[in-house]
Coordinates of C-alpha atoms and ligand atoms in Angstrom, one line a residue:
M475 CA -20.4 14.8 17.7
D476 CA -21.0 11.0 17.8
N477 CA -18.0 9.0 16.7
K478 CA -20.0 7.2 14.1
T479 CA -20.8 10.5 12.4
N480 CA -17.4 12.1 12.8
L481 CA -15.7 11.4 9.4
L482 CA -12.3 12.3 10.8
H483 CA -12.5 9.8 13.6
P484 CA -10.4 6.7 13.0
R485 CA -13.1 4.3 13.9
A486 CA -16.0 6.1 12.3
E487 CA -15.9 3.9 9.2
Q488 CA -13.9 1.3 7.4
H489 CA -10.6 3.2 6.8
S490 CA -7.9 2.1 4.4
K491 CA -5.2 -0.2 5.5
F492 CA -2.6 2.5 5.5
W493 CA -4.6 4.7 7.9
Q494 CA -5.1 1.6 10.1
N495 CA -1.4 0.9 10.0
A496 CA -0.5 4.4 11.1
H497 CA -2.9 3.9 14.0
A498 CA -1.5 0.5 14.9
Y499 CA 2.0 2.0 15.5
F500 CA 0.5 5.0 17.4
D501 CA -1.8 2.8 19.6
T502 CA 1.0 0.4 20.6
V503 CA 3.4 3.1 21.5
Y504 CA 0.8 5.2 23.3
T505 CA 0.1 2.3 25.5
T506 CA 3.7 1.1 26.1
A507 CA 5.1 4.6 26.7
N508 CA 2.5 5.2 29.5
L509 CA 1.5 8.6 28.0
D510 CA -1.3 10.6 29.5
P511 CA -4.4 8.9 28.0
I512 CA -6.4 12.1 28.1
W513 CA -4.7 13.3 24.8
R514 CA -5.0 10.1 22.9
P515 CA -8.3 10.7 21.0
Y516 CA -7.1 14.2 20.1
L517 CA -3.9 12.9 18.6
A518 CA -5.6 10.0 16.9
S519 CA -7.5 12.3 14.5
P520 CA -6.4 15.0 12.1
K521 CA -7.3 18.6 13.1
R522 CA -8.7 19.3 9.6
V523 CA -9.0 17.7 6.2
L524 CA -9.9 19.8 3.2
A525 CA -11.1 18.1 0.0
V526 CA -11.3 20.2 -3.2
S527 CA -12.4 19.9 -6.8
C528 CA -10.0 21.4 -9.4
P529 CA -11.6 21.9 -12.8
I530 CA -8.9 22.2 -15.4
K531 CA -9.0 23.0 -19.1
M532 CA -7.1 20.2 -20.8
D533 CA -4.9 20.8 -23.9
D534 CA -7.6 19.2 -26.1
G535 CA -10.3 21.7 -24.9
R536 CA -12.1 19.3 -22.5
I537 CA -12.7 20.3 -18.8
Q538 CA -11.5 17.6 -16.4
V539 CA -12.1 17.8 -12.7
F540 CA -9.4 16.6 -10.3
T541 CA -9.8 15.9 -6.6
G542 CA -7.2 17.3 -4.2
Y543 CA -6.7 17.1 -0.4
R544 CA -4.9 18.8 2.3
A545 CA -4.9 17.0 5.7
Q546 CA -3.6 18.9 8.8
H547 CA -2.9 16.5 11.6
N548 CA -1.6 18.5 14.6
N549 CA 0.0 22.0 15.1
A550 CA 0.8 22.0 18.8
R551 CA 4.5 22.5 18.1
G552 CA 4.2 25.0 15.2
P553 CA 2.7 25.6 11.8
F554 CA 1.6 22.6 9.8
K555 CA 4.3 21.3 7.4
G556 CA 4.4 18.4 4.9
G557 CA 4.5 17.5 1.3
I558 CA 2.1 17.4 -1.6
R559 CA 2.0 14.3 -3.8
Y560 CA 0.6 13.8 -7.3
D561 CA -0.4 10.2 -7.8
V562 CA -3.3 8.1 -8.9
S563 CA -3.4 6.3 -5.5
V564 CA -3.9 9.5 -3.5
D565 CA -7.1 9.4 -1.3
R566 CA -8.3 11.0 1.9
D567 CA -7.1 8.2 4.2
E568 CA -3.7 8.2 2.6
V569 CA -3.1 11.9 3.2
M570 CA -4.6 11.6 6.7
A571 CA -2.1 8.8 7.5
L572 CA 0.8 10.6 6.0
A573 CA -0.1 13.8 7.8
M574 CA 0.0 11.9 11.1
L575 CA 3.4 10.4 10.3
Q576 CA 4.6 13.9 9.4
T577 CA 3.7 15.2 12.9
W578 CA 5.8 12.5 14.5
K579 CA 8.7 13.0 12.0
N580 CA 8.8 16.7 12.6
A581 CA 8.7 16.3 16.3
L582 CA 11.4 13.5 16.3
V583 CA 13.9 15.8 14.6
D584 CA 12.7 18.6 16.9
L585 CA 11.5 21.0 14.2
P586 CA 9.0 23.8 15.3
F587 CA 6.3 22.3 13.0
G588 CA 3.2 20.2 13.2
G589 CA 2.3 17.7 10.5
A590 CA 0.3 17.9 7.3
K591 CA 0.1 16.2 3.9
G592 CA -1.7 16.8 0.7
G593 CA -2.2 15.5 -2.8
I594 CA -4.0 15.4 -6.0
V595 CA -5.5 12.3 -7.6
C596 CA -3.7 12.3 -11.0
D597 CA -1.0 10.7 -13.0
P598 CA 1.5 13.5 -13.4
K599 CA 3.3 11.6 -16.2
K600 CA 0.1 11.8 -18.3
L601 CA -0.3 15.6 -17.9
S602 CA 1.4 18.2 -20.2
M603 CA 3.4 21.0 -18.5
G604 CA 0.6 23.4 -19.2
E605 CA -2.0 21.0 -17.6
K606 CA 0.2 20.5 -14.6
E607 CA 0.7 24.2 -14.2
R608 CA -3.1 25.0 -14.4
L609 CA -3.8 22.1 -12.0
T610 CA -1.2 23.3 -9.5
R611 CA -2.4 26.9 -9.6
R612 CA -6.0 26.0 -9.2
F613 CA -5.3 23.6 -6.4
T614 CA -3.2 26.3 -4.6
S615 CA -6.1 28.8 -4.9
E616 CA -8.5 26.1 -3.5
I617 CA -6.4 25.4 -0.4
M618 CA -5.3 29.0 -0.1
P619 CA -7.5 29.7 3.0
I620 CA -5.6 27.1 5.1
I621 CA -2.0 27.5 3.9
G622 CA 0.6 30.3 4.5
P623 CA 4.1 30.9 5.9
N624 CA 2.7 30.8 9.5
Q625 CA -0.1 28.4 8.9
D626 CA 0.8 25.4 6.7
I627 CA 3.8 25.1 4.5
P628 CA 3.7 22.5 1.6
A629 CA 6.7 20.9 0.0
P630 CA 7.5 18.2 -2.6
D631 CA 6.5 14.6 -2.2
A632 CA 6.0 11.7 -4.6
G633 CA 5.2 13.0 -8.1
T634 CA 6.0 16.7 -7.4
D635 CA 9.1 18.8 -7.7
G636 CA 10.7 22.2 -7.5
Q637 CA 8.8 23.5 -10.6
I638 CA 5.5 22.7 -8.9
M639 CA 6.6 24.4 -5.7
A640 CA 7.5 27.5 -7.8
W641 CA 3.9 27.6 -9.2
I642 CA 2.5 27.3 -5.7
L643 CA 4.8 30.2 -4.6
D644 CA 3.8 32.3 -7.5
T645 CA 0.0 31.7 -7.2
Y646 CA 0.0 32.3 -3.5
S647 CA 2.2 35.4 -3.9
M648 CA 0.0 36.8 -6.7
M649 CA -3.1 36.4 -4.5
V650 CA -1.6 38.0 -1.4
G651 CA 0.1 40.8 -3.4
Y652 CA 3.7 40.2 -2.3
Q653 CA 6.4 37.5 -2.6
A654 CA 5.8 35.1 0.2
L655 CA 8.9 32.9 0.2
G656 CA 7.9 31.1 3.4
V657 CA 4.7 29.6 2.0
V658 CA 6.3 26.6 0.4
T659 CA 9.7 24.8 0.5
G660 CA 11.5 22.6 -2.0
K661 CA 11.5 25.6 -4.4
P662 CA 14.2 26.0 -7.0
V663 CA 17.2 27.9 -5.7
S664 CA 16.6 30.6 -8.4
V665 CA 13.3 31.6 -6.7
G666 CA 14.4 31.5 -3.0
G667 CA 14.9 27.7 -2.5
S668 CA 17.8 26.3 -0.4
V669 CA 20.9 24.8 -1.8
G670 CA 21.0 21.1 -0.8
R671 CA 17.2 20.7 -0.5
E672 CA 16.8 18.4 -3.5
E673 CA 19.3 15.8 -2.2
A674 CA 18.4 16.3 1.4
T675 CA 16.2 13.2 2.0
G676 CA 18.9 11.0 0.4
R677 CA 21.6 12.7 2.4
G678 CA 19.7 12.2 5.6
V679 CA 19.2 8.5 4.8
M680 CA 23.0 8.2 4.3
N681 CA 23.7 10.0 7.6
I682 CA 21.4 7.6 9.5
L683 CA 22.7 4.5 7.9
R684 CA 26.3 5.6 8.6
K685 CA 25.5 6.2 12.2
F686 CA 23.7 2.9 12.6
L687 CA 26.5 0.9 10.9
A688 CA 29.0 2.6 13.3
T689 CA 27.1 1.1 16.2
Q690 CA 27.9 -2.3 14.7
N691 CA 31.5 -1.3 14.0
K692 CA 30.7 -1.3 10.3
Q693 CA 31.0 1.3 7.6
I694 CA 29.2 2.2 4.3
E695 CA 32.2 1.2 2.2
G696 CA 31.7 -2.3 1.0
T697 CA 28.1 -2.6 2.2
R698 CA 25.8 -4.2 -0.4
V699 CA 22.7 -2.1 -0.8
A700 CA 19.4 -2.6 -2.8
I701 CA 17.2 0.4 -3.4
Q702 CA 13.5 0.3 -4.4
G703 CA 12.5 3.5 -6.1
F704 CA 14.7 5.7 -8.3
G705 CA 12.9 9.1 -8.0
N706 CA 14.3 12.0 -6.0
V707 CA 14.9 10.0 -2.8
G708 CA 16.2 6.7 -4.3
S709 CA 18.5 8.3 -6.9
H710 CA 20.2 10.7 -4.4
T711 CA 20.5 8.0 -1.8
A712 CA 22.1 5.7 -4.4
R713 CA 24.5 8.4 -5.5
L714 CA 25.6 9.4 -2.0
L715 CA 26.0 5.8 -0.8
A716 CA 27.9 4.8 -4.0
G717 CA 30.1 7.9 -3.5
R718 CA 31.1 6.5 -0.1
G719 CA 32.0 3.1 -1.5
A720 CA 28.7 1.2 -1.0
I721 CA 28.1 -1.5 -3.6
I722 CA 24.6 -0.8 -5.0
V723 CA 23.6 -4.2 -6.2
A724 CA 20.0 -3.5 -7.3
I725 CA 17.8 -0.5 -8.1
T726 CA 14.2 -0.5 -9.4
E727 CA 11.6 2.1 -10.4
R728 CA 7.9 1.5 -11.0
S729 CA 8.1 -0.8 -13.9
S730 CA 11.7 -1.8 -14.4
G731 CA 14.8 -2.7 -12.4
I732 CA 18.4 -3.8 -12.6
F733 CA 20.7 -6.1 -10.6
D734 CA 24.5 -6.3 -10.7
E735 CA 26.3 -8.3 -8.0
S736 CA 29.5 -6.3 -8.6
G737 CA 27.8 -2.9 -8.2
I738 CA 25.8 -0.7 -10.5
D739 CA 27.5 2.4 -12.0
I740 CA 24.9 4.8 -10.5
E741 CA 26.1 7.8 -12.5
A742 CA 25.6 5.9 -15.7
A743 CA 22.2 4.4 -14.6
T744 CA 21.0 7.9 -13.6
K745 CA 21.9 9.3 -17.0
Y746 CA 20.3 6.2 -18.7
Y747 CA 17.1 6.6 -16.7
R748 CA 16.9 10.3 -17.5
E749 CA 17.3 9.7 -21.2
N750 CA 15.1 6.6 -21.6
G751 CA 12.6 6.9 -18.8
T752 CA 13.3 3.3 -17.9
L753 CA 16.1 1.1 -16.4
A754 CA 15.2 -1.7 -18.8
D755 CA 18.1 -2.9 -21.0
F756 CA 20.7 -0.9 -19.0
P757 CA 23.9 -2.4 -20.4
G758 CA 25.8 -4.9 -18.2
A759 CA 23.0 -5.5 -15.6
D760 CA 20.3 -8.2 -15.2
A761 CA 16.7 -7.3 -15.2
I762 CA 15.0 -7.5 -11.8
T763 CA 11.4 -7.0 -10.6
N764 CA 10.4 -4.9 -7.6
E765 CA 9.5 -8.1 -5.7
E766 CA 12.9 -9.7 -6.6
L767 CA 14.7 -6.5 -5.4
L768 CA 13.0 -6.7 -2.0
T769 CA 14.2 -10.3 -1.4
C770 CA 17.6 -10.1 -3.2
D771 CA 20.9 -11.0 -1.5
C772 CA 22.1 -7.7 0.1
D773 CA 23.1 -6.3 3.4
V774 CA 20.9 -3.2 3.4
L775 CA 17.5 -2.8 1.8
I776 CA 16.2 0.7 1.2
P777 CA 12.5 1.0 0.2
A778 CA 12.4 4.5 -1.3
A779 CA 9.1 4.3 -3.2
M780 CA 5.5 4.1 -1.8
E781 CA 3.8 2.8 1.3
N782 CA 3.0 -0.8 2.2
T783 CA 5.6 -2.4 -0.2
I784 CA 7.0 -4.7 2.6
D785 CA 4.1 -6.7 3.7
A786 CA 3.6 -10.0 5.6
A787 CA 4.0 -12.0 2.4
I788 CA 7.3 -10.6 1.4
A789 CA 8.9 -10.0 4.9
P790 CA 9.9 -13.7 5.6
H791 CA 11.9 -13.7 2.3
I792 CA 14.0 -10.6 3.0
Q793 CA 17.7 -11.4 3.1
A794 CA 19.0 -7.9 4.2
H795 CA 20.1 -7.4 7.8
V796 CA 19.0 -3.8 7.8
V797 CA 15.9 -2.1 6.3
V798 CA 16.2 1.7 6.0
E799 CA 12.8 3.3 5.4
A800 CA 13.5 6.1 2.9
A801 CA 9.8 6.0 1.9
N802 CA 6.9 6.9 4.2
G803 CA 5.2 3.9 5.6
P804 CA 6.8 1.2 3.5
T805 CA 6.5 -1.6 6.1
T806 CA 3.1 -2.9 7.3
P807 CA 2.8 -3.6 11.1
E808 CA 2.6 -7.4 10.3
A809 CA 5.7 -7.3 8.3
D810 CA 7.4 -5.2 10.9
A811 CA 6.8 -7.9 13.5
I812 CA 8.1 -10.6 11.2
L813 CA 11.3 -8.6 10.5
R814 CA 11.8 -8.1 14.3
E815 CA 11.5 -11.8 14.9
E816 CA 14.0 -12.5 12.1
G817 CA 16.4 -10.1 13.8
I818 CA 16.4 -7.6 10.9
T819 CA 16.9 -4.0 12.1
V820 CA 14.4 -1.5 10.8
L821 CA 15.5 2.2 10.7
P822 CA 12.0 3.8 10.7
D823 CA 10.7 6.3 8.2
I824 CA 10.2 9.1 10.7
L825 CA 13.9 9.0 11.5
A826 CA 15.5 7.8 8.2
N827 CA 13.7 10.1 5.8
A828 CA 13.5 13.2 7.9
G829 CA 16.4 14.9 6.1
G830 CA 14.0 16.4 3.5
V831 CA 11.8 18.2 5.9
T832 CA 14.8 19.2 8.0
V833 CA 16.3 21.1 5.0
S834 CA 12.8 22.4 4.3
Y835 CA 13.0 24.0 7.7
F836 CA 16.3 25.5 6.8
E837 CA 14.8 26.8 3.6
W838 CA 11.8 28.3 5.5
V839 CA 14.1 30.0 7.9
Q840 CA 16.3 31.4 5.1
G841 CA 13.2 32.6 3.2
L842 CA 11.8 34.4 6.3
D843 CA 15.2 36.0 6.9
N844 CA 16.0 36.7 3.3
Y845 CA 19.5 35.5 4.1
F846 CA 20.8 32.4 2.3
W847 CA 23.3 29.8 3.5
D848 CA 26.0 28.0 1.5
L849 CA 25.9 24.3 0.7
K850 CA 28.4 23.4 3.4
Q851 CA 26.4 25.0 6.1
V852 CA 23.2 23.2 4.9
Q853 CA 24.9 19.9 4.8
D854 CA 26.7 20.3 8.2
E855 CA 23.5 21.5 9.9
L856 CA 21.5 18.6 8.4
Q857 CA 24.1 16.1 9.6
K858 CA 23.9 17.6 13.1
V859 CA 20.1 17.3 13.2
M860 CA 20.1 13.7 11.8
E861 CA 22.9 12.5 14.1
K862 CA 21.3 14.0 17.2
A863 CA 18.0 12.3 16.3
F864 CA 19.7 9.0 15.8
D865 CA 21.5 9.2 19.1
A866 CA 18.3 10.0 20.9
V867 CA 16.5 7.1 19.3
N868 CA 19.4 4.7 19.9
A869 CA 19.6 5.7 23.6
K870 CA 15.8 5.3 24.0
A871 CA 15.9 1.9 22.3
D872 CA 18.6 0.8 24.8
E873 CA 16.8 2.3 27.8
A874 CA 13.4 0.8 26.9
D875 CA 14.8 -2.3 25.4
C876 CA 12.8 -1.9 22.3
D877 CA 13.1 -1.6 18.5
Y878 CA 14.0 1.7 16.8
R879 CA 10.5 2.4 15.5
T880 CA 9.0 2.1 19.0
A881 CA 11.8 4.3 20.4
A882 CA 11.3 6.9 17.7
Y883 CA 7.6 7.0 18.1
M884 CA 8.0 7.2 21.9
I885 CA 10.2 10.3 21.6
A886 CA 8.0 12.0 19.0
I887 CA 4.6 11.3 20.5
S888 CA 5.9 12.4 24.0
R889 CA 7.0 15.7 22.6
V890 CA 3.7 16.4 20.8
T891 CA 1.7 15.3 23.9
E892 CA 3.8 17.5 26.1
A893 CA 3.1 20.5 23.8
C894 CA -0.7 19.8 23.8
K895 CA -0.6 19.4 27.6
I896 CA 1.2 22.7 28.2
K897 CA -0.9 24.7 25.8
G898 CA -4.2 23.1 26.9
L899 CA -7.4 23.3 25.0
F900 CA -9.1 26.3 23.5
P901 CA -11.5 27.7 24.6
Ligands
LIG294 N1 7.5 15.1 1.6 C1 8.7 15.1 2.5 C2 8.4 14.2 3.6 O1 7.7 13.2 3.5 C3 9.1 16.5 2.8 C4 8.1 17.3 3.6 C5 8.5 18.7 3.8 O2 9.7 19.1 3.4 O3 7.7 19.5 4.3 O4 9.0 14.3 4.7

């Protein structure tokens, strides 16, 4: 097929900035790492992207049609694996870019998975529970031909949670006629989920930051941290860092934020946010915007929201010495270059936020075995995986005299290329 008519090919049309960004990192590393060029076009495109229409009966009797996607990037190392997000910004390019990042992430922490990502274009906050359930069940049945415990295993991402994973599990299981625990991860513990999965991304962020600080003879205690995003990832990261003595000076969510130089009481802020749905007017703290948070006076900045939040306009004003990417793709390549010039260390997404998918892997293994671990085992095994990945990236960065992102991509892309090469092409 001619590239111009191949919709999955990166240069076939004007793709969104995020898809281009994912390629910018991939292209740079593919060239610098001297990888076998023969596999480059194969790795540059997703293997499959499924777009589906999900007609749903709304509570008021109307029928509304929602668009959903599942992008599967590469499965040379194992079944596809990656989250499903519910957000108004979801589009085909976004899930393609996120699926590619997921391939690198899964390879970097050495999981036996390829990368995928999916999503539904919707505002989950505006849907009732009933509407959300009908939408999730319909979407599951639409993507049913390409998911399964040995094919593609979804998980939570922005705007989705354990309840949604339970509906995916149930819909899939009803359709195949038996309980298929391995079809989805991030399930509630009561239906075969893993203890420690919910906090896993935040715990992994904490593990990676602690390891990095140790290389600088520093520790978490007393470090001043600003966190953008107070959803699953941001809130657990804040709790775990505060529990180890970090001073959380600022947190924001989509439309509100707070700053307190002496450190925010995270437990109180979490309770307040849960009860009020906003951080606005949280007692004793000053109001702060998302932009002010990114440029506030702190040691460590943790973007834990959406992609492209640190761009070339904001990067020169960042005061933190370290950026830990708890979100996927929060830094644009232009901003990344500026941060590097300024001497700011970036701990890249595919390393920093890999804790979630790592415990998803543990959950998948437990579900297939029908044998469940205790919390200590999950936390200890997660720490081992995260620390091993950090050590590998740190050593590669030293050896190749490069930044952490380049080092992480070099390791991940080499592993995927190696798997492609050994397996060869079918037919
Ligand atoms: N959505 C998470 C991520 O971006 C988790 C994916 C998974 O557990 O499969 O890594």
